[in-house]
Amino acid sequence: MAKFLHVSDVHLGFDRYDNAERTKDFFFAFQDALEKYAIAEHVDFVIIAGDLFEHRQILPATLNQAQLCLEQLQQANIPVLAIEGNHDNLPYGTRTSWLRYLADNGLLMLLEPNEEQGYDCWSEETRRGGYIDLDCNVRVIGSRWYGASAPKAIAQLAEAIQALPASPEYQVMLFHHGLEGQIARYSGALKYDELHPLKEAGIDYLALGHIHKSYSAEGWIFNPGSTEANSIAEGQDQNPRGVYLVTLEEGKIEAQLKRDYYQRPIIRLKVVANKQQTQSDIEAAAEEIVEQTLKRKKNSTKNAIVELRLEGQLGFNRLDINTRQLRQRLHEKSQALIFLLKYEVTGTEYETPLTKGDSPPKREEIEQQVFEDLLAANVSYQQDVVRLAKGLRSLKQQVLDNDHPSESYRFVEQLLADRDLNATAEN
C-alpha cells in the first residue's frame, strides 16, 4: 500500500488586500495541512502540483515560510515532489527559479522533462530529473506549465512516458492545468479527450492544479483545489477545496478531500434594497445584518473576511450613500479582518408619456412632467411631486432672470420647509 498527500495552489506570499495577517493565512494553512495529513498520517510522500508561490519573485519572509514547512517534512523523512505552476514558473529570460533553489538545497525534488520533452531519472547528485521511482512502489512523473500549448505537450509527454523503463505498480503524474467544465467563465481549460493520452500511456493518478476548487473525473484525474481561498468567491461553501489524502492499494485509488485545517473564515452577506426605503433605512439594514451575524457562535464576522453586497433598487440617488464611510462603520462593527462592501444597486427611473392630442404639448407642460418624473424617483419627494416640480420650474426661471443667488437659496429653503410642514400635517 502507498499513501501520499496531494497539495496544489498554496500561493505563499499572497498579498491581495494588502494585509499582513492575510498573507500569513496561506502559510498557516499549508503548515497545518502538512502537519495533520502528511506528518500525522505518516504518508510516503507529498506532491505539490504547482503554484507553491504567489509570485515568481518572492520576499525573504515568503521563502522562509516555504523552508520551514519543507524542513518539517524532511525531518519526518517524507520526500516532496513538485512542479512549477503559472505563478511560480521560471521567469522569462532567467535560468533559475525559487523552486529550483529549494530543489538544489535538498528540500524538494523539482521534476521536469528535459529540453527534448523526454524524461531522465531523478539524480540525487545533480538534483535534476523528470521522474523518480519511490520505495513505496510508485513512480512520480513531472511536467511544466505549458499554457495554451498544453494539448501539443501532452502528446509529446505521453510518448515519452511510454518510452520509459518498466514502471512500478502505480504511476502518478503532476500536471498544472484545468479540466473543462469545472468552473464557469474559464477559458483555456483542457477537454477530457486532450488529457486521455496520458491515461493510455499508463498514468494511474493525474494530479492536477491551477483551478482552485476540488474535483475528480473518471477515477484517475484529481484536483484538490487551493489550500486557502484566494478570493471571496472561493469560500468553502461555494467552492469546496482542500488537500487530497490518497491511498493506492490493490489497484484501487482512494482520494479523500481533507478540509479540517487552519483556514480564514469567509462570510458573505446581502441586503436587498427596495425603492420605498430611505438612505437611513438601507444603512440601518446593513448594520443590523452585520450585528446579527457577529453575535452568532458559528460563522461570526469576527476576524473573518466579510463581503456585504447591497443590491436591489433605490428610491433616491445612489450617490447619496457615502459608501466609504458606510464600509468603515461596518468594518468596525463587524470586527472583521477584511470588510468588502459591494454596492450594486440601481436607481429608479420614471417616464410618463405625454398625452397625444391635436396639438403638441406646451413647453411648461413638458418641463412640469420632467421634474415630476425626476422627483418621483426619490422616495423623499414622492408625496409632494406636483408642488415641488412647480417650485423647480420657478427656480429655473429665477436663474434665467439672473436673480441674486441669495434669493434662490431662500426660495429653496422655503420650498423644502413647506414640504416638511405638509408631511407633518399628514402624519
C-alpha positions as semicolon CSV with decimal commas, in nm:
position;residue;x (nm);y (nm);z (nm)
1;M;0,000;0,000;0,000
2;A;0,117;0,355;-0,077
3;K;-0,016;0,673;0,084
4;F;0,055;1,030;-0,022
5;L;-0,073;1,386;0,014
6;H;-0,173;1,581;-0,297
7;V;-0,143;1,957;-0,249
8;S;-0,171;2,235;-0,505
9;D;-0,201;2,613;-0,536
10;V;-0,055;2,702;-0,197
11;H;0,024;3,060;-0,308
12;L;0,269;3,151;-0,033
13;G;0,326;3,527;-0,039
14;F;-0,034;3,606;-0,133
15;D;-0,063;3,984;-0,098
16;R;-0,409;4,079;-0,215
17;Y;-0,596;4,319;0,019
18;D;-0,255;4,449;0,138
19;N;-0,295;4,283;0,479
20;A;-0,004;4,116;0,655
21;E;-0,230;3,886;0,857
22;R;-0,399;3,768;0,538
23;T;-0,060;3,686;0,387
24;K;0,023;3,472;0,692
25;D;-0,300;3,274;0,644
26;F;-0,154;3,096;0,342
27;F;0,148;2,986;0,542
28;F;-0,062;2,870;0,838
29;A;-0,298;2,676;0,610
30;F;-0,011;2,498;0,432
31;Q;0,172;2,420;0,753
32;D;-0,137;2,289;0,933
33;A;-0,243;2,072;0,639
34;L;0,104;1,917;0,622
35;E;0,114;1,851;0,995
36;K;-0,232;1,691;1,004
37;Y;-0,242;1,498;0,678
38;A;0,121;1,431;0,590
39;I;0,323;1,403;0,910
40;A;0,047;1,271;1,141
41;E;-0,075;1,031;0,870
42;H;0,279;0,902;0,801
43;V;0,243;0,939;0,427
44;D;0,510;0,803;0,195
45;F;0,547;1,129;0,005
46;V;0,390;1,469;-0,069
47;I;0,326;1,612;-0,415
48;I;0,281;1,982;-0,493
49;A;0,111;2,025;-0,831
50;G;0,218;2,383;-0,899
51;D;0,190;2,735;-0,759
52;L;0,371;2,688;-0,431
53;F;0,432;3,064;-0,452
54;E;0,203;3,351;-0,548
55;H;0,477;3,533;-0,741
56;R;0,787;3,441;-0,940
57;Q;0,987;3,692;-0,736
58;I;0,933;3,647;-0,362
59;L;1,020;3,821;-0,038
60;P;1,264;3,665;0,212
61;A;0,977;3,603;0,456
62;T;0,791;3,401;0,193
63;L;1,098;3,189;0,119
64;N;1,139;3,132;0,491
65;Q;0,778;3,010;0,517
66;A;0,838;2,754;0,242
67;Q;1,163;2,637;0,401
68;L;1,003;2,591;0,744
69;C;0,726;2,371;0,603
70;L;0,957;2,166;0,384
71;E;1,207;2,120;0,666
72;Q;0,930;1,974;0,884
73;L;0,864;1,714;0,615
74;Q;1,235;1,649;0,575
75;Q;1,268;1,583;0,949
76;A;0,979;1,335;0,920
77;N;1,159;1,163;0,627
78;I;0,877;1,249;0,387
79;P;1,004;1,338;0,037
80;V;0,837;1,626;-0,150
81;L;0,792;1,616;-0,528
82;A;0,686;1,933;-0,706
83;I;0,635;2,107;-1,038
84;E;0,608;2,473;-1,129
85;G;0,273;2,640;-1,194
86;N;0,190;2,952;-1,389
87;H;0,251;3,172;-1,083
88;D;0,597;3,044;-0,990
89;N;0,741;2,910;-1,314
90;L;1,079;3,006;-1,448
91;P;1,078;3,384;-1,514
92;Y;1,133;3,477;-1,877
93;G;1,498;3,540;-1,956
94;T;1,630;3,371;-1,640
95;R;1,793;3,035;-1,580
96;T;1,663;2,955;-1,234
97;S;1,361;2,989;-1,007
98;W;1,287;2,974;-0,637
99;L;1,157;2,619;-0,674
100;R;1,489;2,531;-0,834
101;Y;1,662;2,694;-0,538
102;L;1,465;2,475;-0,296
103;A;1,546;2,168;-0,504
104;D;1,917;2,248;-0,515
105;N;1,912;2,279;-0,136
106;G;1,757;1,937;-0,093
107;L;1,414;2,046;0,033
108;L;1,214;1,910;-0,260
109;M;1,251;1,735;-0,594
110;L;1,154;1,954;-0,889
111;L;1,050;1,706;-1,158
112;E;1,083;1,845;-1,510
113;P;1,110;1,697;-1,859
114;N;1,438;1,758;-2,041
115;E;1,474;2,004;-2,327
116;E;1,351;1,743;-2,577
117;Q;1,036;1,684;-2,369
118;G;1,174;1,348;-2,267
119;Y;1,230;1,206;-1,920
120;D;1,553;1,143;-1,731
121;C;1,553;0,959;-1,399
122;W;1,597;1,180;-1,094
123;S;1,959;1,211;-0,982
124;E;2,041;1,294;-0,621
125;E;2,382;1,408;-0,733
126;T;2,267;1,668;-0,988
127;R;1,928;1,734;-0,827
128;R;1,776;1,708;-1,174
129;G;1,531;1,471;-1,340
130;G;1,182;1,424;-1,473
131;Y;1,066;1,117;-1,282
132;I;1,154;0,906;-0,979
133;D;1,068;0,554;-0,866
134;L;0,995;0,552;-0,493
135;D;1,036;0,264;-0,249
136;C;0,658;0,252;-0,197
137;N;0,619;0,106;-0,547
138;V;0,510;0,435;-0,707
139;R;0,663;0,625;-0,996
140;V;0,610;1,003;-0,987
141;I;0,642;1,197;-1,312
142;G;0,669;1,572;-1,352
143;S;0,583;1,830;-1,619
144;R;0,594;2,205;-1,673
145;W;0,346;2,489;-1,711
146;Y;0,250;2,480;-2,079
147;G;-0,038;2,726;-2,105
148;A;-0,206;2,725;-2,446
149;S;0,041;2,470;-2,582
150;A;-0,071;2,205;-2,331
151;P;-0,253;1,976;-2,583
152;K;0,058;1,951;-2,800
153;A;0,280;1,898;-2,493
154;I;0,054;1,618;-2,366
155;A;0,102;1,420;-2,687
156;Q;0,481;1,454;-2,654
157;L;0,479;1,368;-2,283
158;A;0,260;1,062;-2,336
159;E;0,503;0,933;-2,596
160;A;0,797;0,997;-2,361
161;I;0,621;0,813;-2,075
162;Q;0,566;0,507;-2,292
163;A;0,939;0,504;-2,373
164;L;1,039;0,481;-2,004
165;P;1,164;0,158;-1,845
166;A;0,905;-0,074;-1,691
167;S;0,732;0,110;-1,409
168;P;0,641;0,011;-1,053
169;E;0,280;-0,079;-0,978
170;Y;0,149;0,280;-0,990
171;Q;0,231;0,587;-1,195
172;V;0,144;0,933;-1,061
173;M;0,187;1,241;-1,280
174;L;0,185;1,608;-1,180
175;F;0,027;1,848;-1,431
176;H;-0,071;2,208;-1,361
177;H;-0,377;2,271;-1,575
178;G;-0,757;2,281;-1,551
179;L;-1,020;2,042;-1,680
180;E;-1,306;2,186;-1,885
181;G;-1,646;2,228;-1,721
182;Q;-1,532;2,268;-1,361
183;I;-1,587;2,642;-1,318
184;A;-1,792;2,894;-1,512
185;R;-1,641;3,161;-1,735
186;Y;-1,299;2,996;-1,754
187;S;-1,137;2,970;-2,094
188;G;-0,830;2,765;-2,171
189;A;-0,921;2,452;-1,975
190;L;-0,842;2,116;-2,132
191;K;-1,103;1,878;-2,263
192;Y;-1,104;1,527;-2,123
193;D;-1,007;1,384;-2,462
194;E;-0,695;1,603;-2,458
195;L;-0,584;1,451;-2,127
196;H;-0,672;1,093;-2,219
197;P;-0,339;1,017;-2,395
198;L;-0,179;1,028;-2,050
199;K;-0,418;0,758;-1,933
200;E;-0,329;0,546;-2,234
201;A;0,039;0,598;-2,153
202;G;-0,014;0,432;-1,815
203;I;-0,089;0,717;-1,572
204;D;-0,298;0,587;-1,282
205;Y;-0,333;0,914;-1,092
206;L;-0,315;1,250;-1,270
207;A;-0,250;1,517;-1,006
208;L;-0,381;1,849;-1,136
209;G;-0,365;2,202;-1,001
210;H;-0,449;2,551;-1,128
211;I;-0,827;2,554;-1,063
212;H;-0,897;2,647;-0,702
213;K;-1,179;2,402;-0,631
214;S;-1,169;2,028;-0,579
215;Y;-1,292;1,785;-0,842
216;S;-1,218;1,443;-0,984
217;A;-1,301;1,273;-1,312
218;E;-1,318;0,918;-1,440
219;G;-1,142;0,775;-1,136
220;W;-0,791;0,891;-1,236
221;I;-0,798;1,274;-1,261
222;F;-0,784;1,462;-0,930
223;N;-0,756;1,829;-0,831
224;P;-0,775;1,923;-0,458
225;G;-0,816;2,297;-0,516
226;S;-0,620;2,566;-0,334
227;T;-0,516;2,517;0,027
228;E;-0,657;2,860;0,120
229;A;-0,916;3,076;-0,057
230;N;-0,763;3,334;-0,290
231;S;-1,085;3,535;-0,313
232;I;-1,431;3,575;-0,160
233;A;-1,574;3,358;-0,438
234;E;-1,355;3,069;-0,322
235;G;-1,518;3,044;0,020
236;Q;-1,559;2,688;0,141
237;D;-1,936;2,679;0,096
238;Q;-1,919;2,799;-0,264
239;N;-1,617;2,603;-0,388
240;P;-1,507;2,308;-0,172
241;R;-1,128;2,282;-0,171
242;G;-0,852;2,141;0,044
243;V;-0,593;1,865;0,011
244;Y;-0,627;1,505;-0,106
245;L;-0,507;1,225;0,121
246;V;-0,459;0,941;-0,126
247;T;-0,425;0,566;-0,075
248;L;-0,315;0,329;-0,352
249;E;-0,384;-0,035;-0,273
250;E;-0,459;-0,345;-0,479
251;G;-0,515;-0,142;-0,794
252;K;-0,765;0,091;-0,624
253;I;-0,739;0,465;-0,570
254;E;-0,899;0,628;-0,267
255;A;-0,868;1,007;-0,256
256;Q;-1,019;1,177;0,049
257;L;-1,063;1,553;0,039
258;K;-0,942;1,695;0,371
259;R;-1,062;2,040;0,474
260;D;-1,031;2,042;0,853
261;Y;-0,723;2,257;0,895
262;Y;-0,648;2,625;0,952
263;Q;-0,840;2,848;0,715
264;R;-0,961;3,206;0,748
265;P;-1,344;3,211;0,763
266;I;-1,524;3,388;0,478
267;I;-1,870;3,536;0,535
268;R;-2,091;3,663;0,251
269;L;-2,390;3,881;0,342
270;K;-2,653;4,053;0,131
271;V;-2,905;4,337;0,174
272;V;-3,167;4,385;-0,096
273;A;-3,298;4,741;-0,114
274;N;-3,638;4,849;-0,242
275;K;-3,745;5,188;-0,369
276;Q;-3,965;5,256;-0,065
277;Q;-3,664;5,264;0,167
278;T;-3,475;5,579;0,254
279;Q;-3,100;5,613;0,274
280;S;-3,108;5,572;0,652
281;D;-3,331;5,263;0,620
282;I;-3,078;5,087;0,397
283;E;-2,779;5,181;0,609
284;A;-2,963;5,060;0,919
285;A;-3,044;4,729;0,746
286;A;-2,675;4,682;0,661
287;E;-2,571;4,750;1,020
288;E;-2,837;4,515;1,155
289;I;-2,734;4,216;0,943
290;V;-2,371;4,269;1,045
291;E;-2,468;4,289;1,414
292;Q;-2,678;3,973;1,393
293;T;-2,401;3,778;1,221
294;L;-2,139;3,897;1,471
295;K;-2,345;3,756;1,760
296;R;-2,351;3,403;1,616
297;K;-2,120;3,147;1,773
298;K;-2,063;2,988;1,433
299;N;-1,989;3,185;1,116
300;S;-1,933;3,508;1,310
301;T;-1,786;3,807;1,131
302;K;-1,516;3,849;1,398
303;N;-1,167;3,813;1,244
304;A;-1,327;3,687;0,921
305;I;-1,317;3,814;0,566
306;V;-1,661;3,965;0,515
307;E;-1,837;4,072;0,198
308;L;-2,164;4,265;0,214
309;R;-2,350;4,314;-0,112
310;L;-2,605;4,595;-0,138
311;E;-2,841;4,502;-0,420
312;G;-3,187;4,599;-0,543
313;Q;-3,348;4,924;-0,647
314;L;-3,307;5,259;-0,475
315;G;-3,569;5,528;-0,437
316;F;-3,304;5,800;-0,429
317;N;-2,976;5,891;-0,596
318;R;-2,726;5,608;-0,542
319;L;-2,456;5,869;-0,468
320;D;-2,648;5,982;-0,159
321;I;-2,491;5,692;0,031
322;N;-2,128;5,755;0,122
323;T;-2,005;5,400;0,066
324;R;-1,659;5,470;0,205
325;Q;-1,795;5,589;0,539
326;L;-2,052;5,310;0,549
327;R;-1,787;5,046;0,482
328;Q;-1,567;5,190;0,757
329;R;-1,854;5,181;1,010
330;L;-1,946;4,824;0,913
331;H;-1,582;4,716;0,929
332;E;-1,552;4,844;1,286
333;K;-1,887;4,699;1,389
334;S;-1,814;4,354;1,237
335;Q;-1,465;4,324;1,392
336;A;-1,366;4,158;1,064
337;L;-1,008;4,126;0,941
338;I;-1,116;4,250;0,597
339;F;-1,453;4,403;0,509
340;L;-1,564;4,443;0,147
341;L;-1,873;4,643;0,050
342;K;-2,017;4,569;-0,293
343;Y;-2,255;4,850;-0,392
344;E;-2,453;4,702;-0,679
345;V;-2,785;4,888;-0,666
346;T;-2,979;5,055;-0,944
347;G;-3,174;5,379;-0,935
348;T;-3,545;5,419;-1,002
349;E;-3,648;5,599;-1,316
350;Y;-3,994;5,723;-1,409
351;E;-4,105;5,822;-1,754
352;T;-4,459;5,947;-1,806
353;P;-4,570;5,952;-2,171
354;L;-4,711;6,285;-2,276
355;T;-5,073;6,275;-2,387
356;K;-5,115;6,282;-2,762
357;G;-5,366;6,537;-2,887
358;D;-5,445;6,765;-3,174
359;S;-5,163;7,000;-3,075
360;P;-4,815;6,926;-2,931
361;P;-4,773;6,977;-2,553
362;K;-4,665;7,318;-2,434
363;R;-4,311;7,375;-2,309
364;E;-4,424;7,434;-1,949
365;E;-4,618;7,105;-1,956
366;I;-4,308;6,918;-2,069
367;E;-4,095;7,085;-1,800
368;Q;-4,352;7,007;-1,531
369;Q;-4,367;6,641;-1,633
370;V;-3,987;6,603;-1,649
371;F;-3,946;6,748;-1,299
372;E;-4,225;6,529;-1,164
373;D;-4,059;6,217;-1,306
374;L;-3,725;6,309;-1,152
375;L;-3,880;6,379;-0,812
376;A;-4,092;6,063;-0,818
377;A;-3,773;5,856;-0,845
378;N;-3,669;5,977;-0,497
379;V;-3,858;5,833;-0,202
380;S;-3,807;6,156;-0,005
381;Y;-4,010;6,363;-0,252
382;Q;-4,274;6,120;-0,379
383;Q;-4,556;6,260;-0,163
384;D;-4,527;6,616;-0,297
385;V;-4,402;6,589;-0,654
386;V;-4,651;6,827;-0,820
387;R;-4,585;7,121;-0,587
388;L;-4,208;7,063;-0,581
389;A;-4,198;7,035;-0,961
390;K;-4,370;7,373;-0,989
391;G;-4,115;7,511;-0,744
392;L;-3,828;7,383;-0,958
393;R;-3,977;7,550;-1,263
394;S;-3,992;7,876;-1,070
395;L;-3,633;7,829;-0,953
396;K;-3,522;7,772;-1,312
397;Q;-3,686;8,099;-1,415
398;Q;-3,514;8,287;-1,133
399;V;-3,178;8,165;-1,262
400;L;-3,265;8,267;-1,616
401;D;-3,369;8,612;-1,485
402;N;-3,030;8,648;-1,313
403;D;-3,181;8,684;-0,966
404;H;-2,927;8,710;-0,685
405;P;-2,820;8,364;-0,556
406;S;-2,927;8,454;-0,203
407;E;-3,284;8,494;-0,328
408;S;-3,270;8,150;-0,490
409;Y;-3,135;7,992;-0,169
410;R;-3,415;8,147;0,037
411;F;-3,668;8,023;-0,217
412;V;-3,534;7,664;-0,195
413;E;-3,529;7,675;0,186
414;Q;-3,892;7,789;0,192
415;L;-3,990;7,526;-0,066
416;L;-3,842;7,246;0,145
417;A;-3,978;7,392;0,469
418;D;-4,329;7,389;0,324
419;R;-4,277;7,026;0,224
420;D;-4,179;6,934;0,581
421;L;-4,486;7,116;0,719
422;N;-4,711;6,931;0,478
423;A;-4,557;6,597;0,576
424;T;-4,604;6,676;0,948
425;A;-4,968;6,773;0,894
426;E;-5,037;6,448;0,709
427;N;-4,887;6,244;0,993
